[in-house]
Amino acid sequence: NAGVTQTPKFQVLKTGQSMTLQCAQDMNHEYMSWYRQDPGMGLRLIHYSVGAGITDQGEVPNGYNVSRSTTEDFPLRLLSAAPSQTSVYFCASSYSAGNNQPQHFGDGTRLSIL
Amino acid sequence: AQSVTQPDIHITVSEGASLELRCNYSYGATPYLFWYVQSPGQGLQLLLKYFSGDTLVQGIKGFEAEFKRSQSSFNLRKPSVHWSDAAEYFCAVPDTASKLTFGTGTRLQVTL
């Protein structure tokens, strides 16, 4: 019963490098999302998807791209990493996009940009 | 836009003591409300949720929360704290299409 799986758990990048954070869920959830967590700021929504082939921007989308080619996977891409993107990234999923749907979170990816 | 405020950044309680973590929401109608807990190095786990009906909501791990419309609050409580409850706690309110808006969190420290 894996739930939401994020890889890698830790990553160090140099400024300007690109990388993809992976997120997979095995619960057949339609809704998936990416948050970043920074000290004193709680979690902020980066991008979200209400189903395969559909993505939209959240509160802090700049510098990040997403795609949703399958129901299970929702990768987050950093095209050119910047120190301001040093953060802990969480992927979450829920059965649907309804406001009463609790979200299930992965364990996070801790990303440092030097 | 809906928002939640957690006025306490850090709280310390002794093991066995009671706990109340504050959450205030800003929304005209009755909101959906969630409490999540984050243990060190882990993701967020849902503690409880309020949609409508009974204003006292029971959750996992012995937690409960009370919705008070008159005070725009949804405070989290536990009668007797255990050392394993040390974690960070987040109140959250969904915007449209499940987009969660989180409070800034309250870090709970439990002394033995």
PDB file of C-alpha atoms in Angstrom:
ATOM      1  CA  ASN A   1       0.000   0.000   0.000  1.00  0.00           C
ATOM      2  CA  ALA A   2       2.441   2.668  -1.244  1.00  0.00           C
ATOM      3  CA  GLY A   3       0.144   5.725  -1.447  1.00  0.00           C
ATOM      4  CA  VAL A   4       2.063   8.733  -2.803  1.00  0.00           C
ATOM      5  CA  THR A   5       5.714   8.082  -3.629  1.00  0.00           C
ATOM      6  CA  GLN A   6       8.209  10.867  -4.234  1.00  0.00           C
ATOM      7  CA  THR A   7      11.728  10.483  -5.588  1.00  0.00           C
ATOM      8  CA  PRO A   8      14.404  11.461  -4.882  1.00  0.00           C
ATOM      9  CA  LYS A   9      14.195  12.183  -1.149  1.00  0.00           C
ATOM     10  CA  PHE A  10      17.196  14.524  -1.226  1.00  0.00           C
ATOM     11  CA  GLN A  11      18.900  16.415  -4.039  1.00  0.00           C
ATOM     12  CA  VAL A  12      21.592  19.064  -4.331  1.00  0.00           C
ATOM     13  CA  LEU A  13      21.803  21.063  -7.545  1.00  0.00           C
ATOM     14  CA  LYS A  14      23.923  23.854  -8.872  1.00  0.00           C
ATOM     15  CA  THR A  15      22.332  27.067 -10.083  1.00  0.00           C
ATOM     16  CA  GLY A  16      21.193  26.674 -13.668  1.00  0.00           C
ATOM     17  CA  GLN A  17      20.863  22.912 -13.626  1.00  0.00           C
ATOM     18  CA  SER A  18      17.601  21.230 -14.470  1.00  0.00           C
ATOM     19  CA  MET A  19      15.930  18.290 -12.837  1.00  0.00           C
ATOM     20  CA  THR A  20      12.636  16.474 -12.462  1.00  0.00           C
ATOM     21  CA  LEU A  21      11.020  15.575  -9.188  1.00  0.00           C
ATOM     22  CA  GLN A  22       8.987  12.430  -9.537  1.00  0.00           C
ATOM     23  CA  CYS A  23       5.599  11.755  -7.971  1.00  0.00           C
ATOM     24  CA  ALA A  24       3.518   8.612  -8.366  1.00  0.00           C
ATOM     25  CA  GLN A  25       0.324   7.479  -6.665  1.00  0.00           C
ATOM     26  CA  ASP A  26      -1.307   4.059  -6.751  1.00  0.00           C
ATOM     27  CA  MET A  27      -4.750   5.030  -5.456  1.00  0.00           C
ATOM     28  CA  ASN A  28      -6.282   5.902  -8.840  1.00  0.00           C
ATOM     29  CA  HIS A  29      -6.718   9.498  -7.661  1.00  0.00           C
ATOM     30  CA  GLU A  30      -7.786  12.061 -10.223  1.00  0.00           C
ATOM     31  CA  TYR A  31      -6.418  15.124  -8.434  1.00  0.00           C
ATOM     32  CA  MET A  32      -2.698  15.673  -7.891  1.00  0.00           C
ATOM     33  CA  SER A  33      -0.752  18.695  -6.778  1.00  0.00           C
ATOM     34  CA  TRP A  34       2.685  20.019  -5.874  1.00  0.00           C
ATOM     35  CA  TYR A  35       3.460  22.229  -2.874  1.00  0.00           C
ATOM     36  CA  ARG A  36       6.630  23.768  -1.602  1.00  0.00           C
ATOM     37  CA  GLN A  37       7.277  24.228   2.096  1.00  0.00           C
ATOM     38  CA  ASP A  38       9.449  27.045   3.362  1.00  0.00           C
ATOM     39  CA  PRO A  39      10.099  28.019   7.008  1.00  0.00           C
ATOM     40  CA  GLY A  40       7.394  30.279   8.418  1.00  0.00           C
ATOM     41  CA  MET A  41       5.317  30.142   5.245  1.00  0.00           C
ATOM     42  CA  GLY A  42       3.440  26.876   5.491  1.00  0.00           C
ATOM     43  CA  LEU A  43       2.855  25.059   2.215  1.00  0.00           C
ATOM     44  CA  ARG A  44       2.212  26.915  -1.011  1.00  0.00           C
ATOM     45  CA  LEU A  45       0.638  25.413  -4.114  1.00  0.00           C
ATOM     46  CA  ILE A  46       2.854  25.313  -7.213  1.00  0.00           C
ATOM     47  CA  HIS A  47       0.803  23.410  -9.813  1.00  0.00           C
ATOM     48  CA  TYR A  48      -2.116  21.055  -9.784  1.00  0.00           C
ATOM     49  CA  SER A  49      -3.948  18.632 -12.056  1.00  0.00           C
ATOM     50  CA  VAL A  50      -7.595  17.571 -11.982  1.00  0.00           C
ATOM     51  CA  GLY A  51      -6.981  14.627 -14.305  1.00  0.00           C
ATOM     52  CA  ALA A  52      -4.706  13.201 -16.973  1.00  0.00           C
ATOM     53  CA  GLY A  53      -3.909  15.792 -19.610  1.00  0.00           C
ATOM     54  CA  ILE A  54      -5.102  18.735 -17.485  1.00  0.00           C
ATOM     55  CA  THR A  55      -2.803  20.971 -15.439  1.00  0.00           C
ATOM     56  CA  ASP A  56      -3.071  24.450 -13.997  1.00  0.00           C
ATOM     57  CA  GLN A  57      -1.031  26.940 -12.033  1.00  0.00           C
ATOM     58  CA  GLY A  58      -1.182  27.454  -8.326  1.00  0.00           C
ATOM     59  CA  GLU A  59       0.088  30.263  -6.142  1.00  0.00           C
ATOM     60  CA  VAL A  60       3.815  30.058  -6.987  1.00  0.00           C
ATOM     61  CA  PRO A  61       4.244  28.498 -10.464  1.00  0.00           C
ATOM     62  CA  ASN A  62       7.177  30.516 -11.814  1.00  0.00           C
ATOM     63  CA  GLY A  63      10.244  28.417 -12.598  1.00  0.00           C
ATOM     64  CA  TYR A  64       8.341  25.125 -12.593  1.00  0.00           C
ATOM     65  CA  ASN A  65       6.686  23.003 -15.269  1.00  0.00           C
ATOM     66  CA  VAL A  66       4.383  20.018 -14.925  1.00  0.00           C
ATOM     67  CA  SER A  67       2.656  17.498 -17.147  1.00  0.00           C
ATOM     68  CA  ARG A  68       0.145  14.745 -16.488  1.00  0.00           C
ATOM     69  CA  SER A  69       0.267  12.071 -19.157  1.00  0.00           C
ATOM     70  CA  THR A  70      -1.089   9.312 -16.890  1.00  0.00           C
ATOM     71  CA  THR A  71      -3.369   9.220 -13.866  1.00  0.00           C
ATOM     72  CA  GLU A  72      -0.557   7.810 -11.718  1.00  0.00           C
ATOM     73  CA  ASP A  73       2.313  10.214 -12.397  1.00  0.00           C
ATOM     74  CA  PHE A  74       2.735  13.951 -11.938  1.00  0.00           C
ATOM     75  CA  PRO A  75       6.379  15.046 -12.373  1.00  0.00           C
ATOM     76  CA  LEU A  76       7.592  18.523 -11.468  1.00  0.00           C
ATOM     77  CA  ARG A  77      10.355  20.021 -13.611  1.00  0.00           C
ATOM     78  CA  LEU A  78      12.796  22.742 -12.669  1.00  0.00           C
ATOM     79  CA  LEU A  79      14.122  24.090 -15.958  1.00  0.00           C
ATOM     80  CA  SER A  80      16.935  26.265 -14.601  1.00  0.00           C
ATOM     81  CA  ALA A  81      17.374  25.919 -10.853  1.00  0.00           C
ATOM     82  CA  ALA A  82      17.780  29.048  -8.731  1.00  0.00           C
ATOM     83  CA  PRO A  83      18.763  29.349  -5.043  1.00  0.00           C
ATOM     84  CA  SER A  84      15.240  30.670  -4.311  1.00  0.00           C
ATOM     85  CA  GLN A  85      13.937  27.218  -5.210  1.00  0.00           C
ATOM     86  CA  THR A  86      15.719  25.635  -2.264  1.00  0.00           C
ATOM     87  CA  SER A  87      12.803  24.118  -0.398  1.00  0.00           C
ATOM     88  CA  VAL A  88      11.009  20.946   0.583  1.00  0.00           C
ATOM     89  CA  TYR A  89       8.612  19.807  -2.122  1.00  0.00           C
ATOM     90  CA  PHE A  90       5.505  17.767  -1.443  1.00  0.00           C
ATOM     91  CA  CYS A  91       3.279  15.964  -3.864  1.00  0.00           C
ATOM     92  CA  ALA A  92      -0.314  15.260  -2.859  1.00  0.00           C
ATOM     93  CA  SER A  93      -3.298  13.486  -4.348  1.00  0.00           C
ATOM     94  CA  SER A  94      -7.001  13.136  -3.688  1.00  0.00           C
ATOM     95  CA  TYR A  95      -9.821  11.097  -5.155  1.00  0.00           C
ATOM     96  CA  SER A  96     -11.268  14.089  -6.962  1.00  0.00           C
ATOM     97  CA  ALA A  97     -11.082  17.864  -7.053  1.00  0.00           C
ATOM     98  CA  GLY A  98     -13.939  18.401  -4.620  1.00  0.00           C
ATOM     99  CA  ASN A  99     -13.363  20.705  -1.666  1.00  0.00           C
ATOM    100  CA  ASN A 100     -14.301  17.963   0.763  1.00  0.00           C
ATOM    101  CA  GLN A 101     -11.607  15.598  -0.451  1.00  0.00           C
ATOM    102  CA  PRO A 102      -8.722  15.124   1.981  1.00  0.00           C
ATOM    103  CA  GLN A 103      -5.349  15.024   0.323  1.00  0.00           C
ATOM    104  CA  HIS A 104      -2.715  12.336   0.756  1.00  0.00           C
ATOM    105  CA  PHE A 105       0.868  13.552   0.896  1.00  0.00           C
ATOM    106  CA  GLY A 106       4.174  12.001  -0.046  1.00  0.00           C
ATOM    107  CA  ASP A 107       7.173  12.207   2.276  1.00  0.00           C
ATOM    108  CA  GLY A 108       8.735  15.079   0.367  1.00  0.00           C
ATOM    109  CA  THR A 109      11.854  15.885  -1.634  1.00  0.00           C
ATOM    110  CA  ARG A 110      14.417  18.090   0.085  1.00  0.00           C
ATOM    111  CA  LEU A 111      16.087  20.202  -2.588  1.00  0.00           C
ATOM    112  CA  SER A 112      19.098  22.470  -2.151  1.00  0.00           C
ATOM    113  CA  ILE A 113      20.278  24.800  -4.900  1.00  0.00           C
ATOM    114  CA  LEU A 114      23.840  26.051  -4.532  1.00  0.00           C
TER     115      LEU A 114
ATOM    116  CA  ALA B   1      -9.651  34.236  -1.129  1.00  0.00           C
ATOM    117  CA  GLN B   2     -10.009  32.035   1.880  1.00  0.00           C
ATOM    118  CA  SER B   3      -7.243  32.024   4.448  1.00  0.00           C
ATOM    119  CA  VAL B   4      -6.327  30.570   7.811  1.00  0.00           C
ATOM    120  CA  THR B   5      -4.171  32.028  10.544  1.00  0.00           C
ATOM    121  CA  GLN B   6      -2.265  30.093  13.147  1.00  0.00           C
ATOM    122  CA  PRO B   7      -1.144  32.689  15.670  1.00  0.00           C
ATOM    123  CA  ASP B   8       1.203  30.434  17.634  1.00  0.00           C
ATOM    124  CA  ILE B   9       4.477  29.588  15.927  1.00  0.00           C
ATOM    125  CA  HIS B  10       5.789  27.372  18.712  1.00  0.00           C
ATOM    126  CA  ILE B  11       4.144  25.784  21.762  1.00  0.00           C
ATOM    127  CA  THR B  12       5.725  23.721  24.527  1.00  0.00           C
ATOM    128  CA  VAL B  13       3.663  21.498  26.805  1.00  0.00           C
ATOM    129  CA  SER B  14       4.517  18.836  29.347  1.00  0.00           C
ATOM    130  CA  GLU B  15       3.636  15.248  28.640  1.00  0.00           C
ATOM    131  CA  GLY B  16       0.217  14.504  30.078  1.00  0.00           C
ATOM    132  CA  ALA B  17      -0.920  18.109  29.915  1.00  0.00           C
ATOM    133  CA  SER B  18      -3.786  19.273  27.755  1.00  0.00           C
ATOM    134  CA  LEU B  19      -3.210  20.966  24.412  1.00  0.00           C
ATOM    135  CA  GLU B  20      -5.029  23.551  22.342  1.00  0.00           C
ATOM    136  CA  LEU B  21      -3.699  24.816  19.023  1.00  0.00           C
ATOM    137  CA  ARG B  22      -5.404  27.828  17.538  1.00  0.00           C
ATOM    138  CA  CYS B  23      -6.663  28.302  13.995  1.00  0.00           C
ATOM    139  CA  ASN B  24      -8.713  31.218  12.722  1.00  0.00           C
ATOM    140  CA  TYR B  25     -10.268  31.245   9.283  1.00  0.00           C
ATOM    141  CA  SER B  26     -11.384  34.005   6.981  1.00  0.00           C
ATOM    142  CA  TYR B  27     -14.383  33.062   4.883  1.00  0.00           C
ATOM    143  CA  GLY B  28     -17.914  34.352   4.564  1.00  0.00           C
ATOM    144  CA  ALA B  29     -19.770  31.058   4.425  1.00  0.00           C
ATOM    145  CA  THR B  30     -19.157  27.900   6.419  1.00  0.00           C
ATOM    146  CA  PRO B  31     -15.858  26.560   5.191  1.00  0.00           C
ATOM    147  CA  TYR B  32     -14.445  23.112   4.952  1.00  0.00           C
ATOM    148  CA  LEU B  33     -11.528  22.896   7.377  1.00  0.00           C
ATOM    149  CA  PHE B  34      -8.703  20.435   7.889  1.00  0.00           C
ATOM    150  CA  TRP B  35      -5.967  19.798  10.429  1.00  0.00           C
ATOM    151  CA  TYR B  36      -2.806  18.043   9.288  1.00  0.00           C
ATOM    152  CA  VAL B  37       0.209  16.869  11.298  1.00  0.00           C
ATOM    153  CA  GLN B  38       3.781  16.670  10.026  1.00  0.00           C
ATOM    154  CA  SER B  39       6.290  14.597  11.953  1.00  0.00           C
ATOM    155  CA  PRO B  40       9.984  15.419  11.414  1.00  0.00           C
ATOM    156  CA  GLY B  41      11.152  14.343   7.980  1.00  0.00           C
ATOM    157  CA  GLN B  42       7.711  13.149   6.994  1.00  0.00           C
ATOM    158  CA  GLY B  43       4.855  14.286   4.833  1.00  0.00           C
ATOM    159  CA  LEU B  44       1.546  15.594   6.126  1.00  0.00           C
ATOM    160  CA  GLN B  45      -1.053  13.307   7.617  1.00  0.00           C
ATOM    161  CA  LEU B  46      -4.702  14.217   7.944  1.00  0.00           C
ATOM    162  CA  LEU B  47      -5.821  14.448  11.588  1.00  0.00           C
ATOM    163  CA  LEU B  48      -9.418  15.485  11.090  1.00  0.00           C
ATOM    164  CA  LYS B  49     -11.777  17.425   8.874  1.00  0.00           C
ATOM    165  CA  TYR B  50     -14.895  19.563   9.275  1.00  0.00           C
ATOM    166  CA  PHE B  51     -17.502  19.853   6.561  1.00  0.00           C
ATOM    167  CA  SER B  52     -20.787  20.593   8.316  1.00  0.00           C
ATOM    168  CA  GLY B  53     -23.018  19.279  11.091  1.00  0.00           C
ATOM    169  CA  ASP B  54     -21.564  18.639  14.531  1.00  0.00           C
ATOM    170  CA  THR B  55     -19.213  21.382  15.504  1.00  0.00           C
ATOM    171  CA  LEU B  56     -17.036  19.012  17.553  1.00  0.00           C
ATOM    172  CA  VAL B  57     -15.038  16.768  15.262  1.00  0.00           C
ATOM    173  CA  GLN B  58     -13.112  13.703  16.371  1.00  0.00           C
ATOM    174  CA  GLY B  59      -9.918  12.734  14.629  1.00  0.00           C
ATOM    175  CA  ILE B  60      -7.127  10.225  14.816  1.00  0.00           C
ATOM    176  CA  LYS B  61      -4.573   9.895  17.623  1.00  0.00           C
ATOM    177  CA  GLY B  62      -7.024  11.231  20.216  1.00  0.00           C
ATOM    178  CA  PHE B  63      -7.325  14.712  18.692  1.00  0.00           C
ATOM    179  CA  GLU B  64     -10.507  16.716  18.354  1.00  0.00           C
ATOM    180  CA  ALA B  65     -11.372  20.145  17.001  1.00  0.00           C
ATOM    181  CA  GLU B  66     -14.291  22.474  17.584  1.00  0.00           C
ATOM    182  CA  PHE B  67     -15.739  24.737  14.911  1.00  0.00           C
ATOM    183  CA  LYS B  68     -16.938  28.055  16.334  1.00  0.00           C
ATOM    184  CA  ARG B  69     -18.587  30.269  13.774  1.00  0.00           C
ATOM    185  CA  SER B  70     -18.917  33.205  16.169  1.00  0.00           C
ATOM    186  CA  GLN B  71     -15.162  33.261  16.673  1.00  0.00           C
ATOM    187  CA  SER B  72     -14.156  32.114  13.162  1.00  0.00           C
ATOM    188  CA  SER B  73     -12.070  29.454  14.830  1.00  0.00           C
ATOM    189  CA  PHE B  74     -11.304  25.772  14.447  1.00  0.00           C
ATOM    190  CA  ASN B  75      -8.999  24.983  17.352  1.00  0.00           C
ATOM    191  CA  LEU B  76      -7.342  21.606  17.746  1.00  0.00           C
ATOM    192  CA  ARG B  77      -7.367  19.974  21.185  1.00  0.00           C
ATOM    193  CA  LYS B  78      -6.058  16.921  22.959  1.00  0.00           C
ATOM    194  CA  PRO B  79      -6.778  16.154  26.638  1.00  0.00           C
ATOM    195  CA  SER B  80      -3.422  14.523  27.389  1.00  0.00           C
ATOM    196  CA  VAL B  81      -0.373  14.975  25.196  1.00  0.00           C
ATOM    197  CA  HIS B  82       2.118  12.168  24.570  1.00  0.00           C
ATOM    198  CA  TRP B  83       5.785  12.688  23.717  1.00  0.00           C
ATOM    199  CA  SER B  84       5.081  11.221  20.265  1.00  0.00           C
ATOM    200  CA  ASP B  85       2.753  14.155  19.514  1.00  0.00           C
ATOM    201  CA  ALA B  86       5.759  16.435  19.047  1.00  0.00           C
ATOM    202  CA  ALA B  87       5.390  17.607  15.459  1.00  0.00           C
ATOM    203  CA  GLU B  88       4.239  20.524  13.362  1.00  0.00           C
ATOM    204  CA  TYR B  89       0.517  21.066  12.960  1.00  0.00           C
ATOM    205  CA  PHE B  90      -1.164  22.801  10.058  1.00  0.00           C
ATOM    206  CA  CYS B  91      -4.661  24.111   9.682  1.00  0.00           C
ATOM    207  CA  ALA B  92      -5.898  24.284   6.078  1.00  0.00           C
ATOM    208  CA  VAL B  93      -8.896  25.445   4.089  1.00  0.00           C
ATOM    209  CA  PRO B  94      -9.641  24.397   0.504  1.00  0.00           C
ATOM    210  CA  ASP B  95     -10.162  26.986  -2.168  1.00  0.00           C
ATOM    211  CA  THR B  96     -11.751  25.987  -5.443  1.00  0.00           C
ATOM    212  CA  ALA B  97     -10.942  22.563  -6.865  1.00  0.00           C
ATOM    213  CA  SER B  98      -9.211  21.222  -3.755  1.00  0.00           C
ATOM    214  CA  LYS B  99      -6.493  23.867  -3.735  1.00  0.00           C
ATOM    215  CA  LEU B 100      -5.499  23.926  -0.097  1.00  0.00           C
ATOM    216  CA  THR B 101      -4.454  27.114   1.650  1.00  0.00           C
ATOM    217  CA  PHE B 102      -2.364  26.309   4.697  1.00  0.00           C
ATOM    218  CA  GLY B 103      -1.634  28.244   7.822  1.00  0.00           C
ATOM    219  CA  THR B 104       1.992  28.852   8.681  1.00  0.00           C
ATOM    220  CA  GLY B 105       1.996  25.982  11.156  1.00  0.00           C
ATOM    221  CA  THR B 106       2.490  25.525  14.896  1.00  0.00           C
ATOM    222  CA  ARG B 107       5.449  23.516  16.104  1.00  0.00           C
ATOM    223  CA  LEU B 108       4.652  21.500  19.208  1.00  0.00           C
ATOM    224  CA  GLN B 109       7.385  20.538  21.628  1.00  0.00           C
ATOM    225  CA  VAL B 110       6.599  18.055  24.407  1.00  0.00           C
ATOM    226  CA  THR B 111       8.715  18.012  27.527  1.00  0.00           C
ATOM    227  CA  LEU B 112       8.995  14.885  29.656  1.00  0.00           C
TER     228      LEU B 112
END
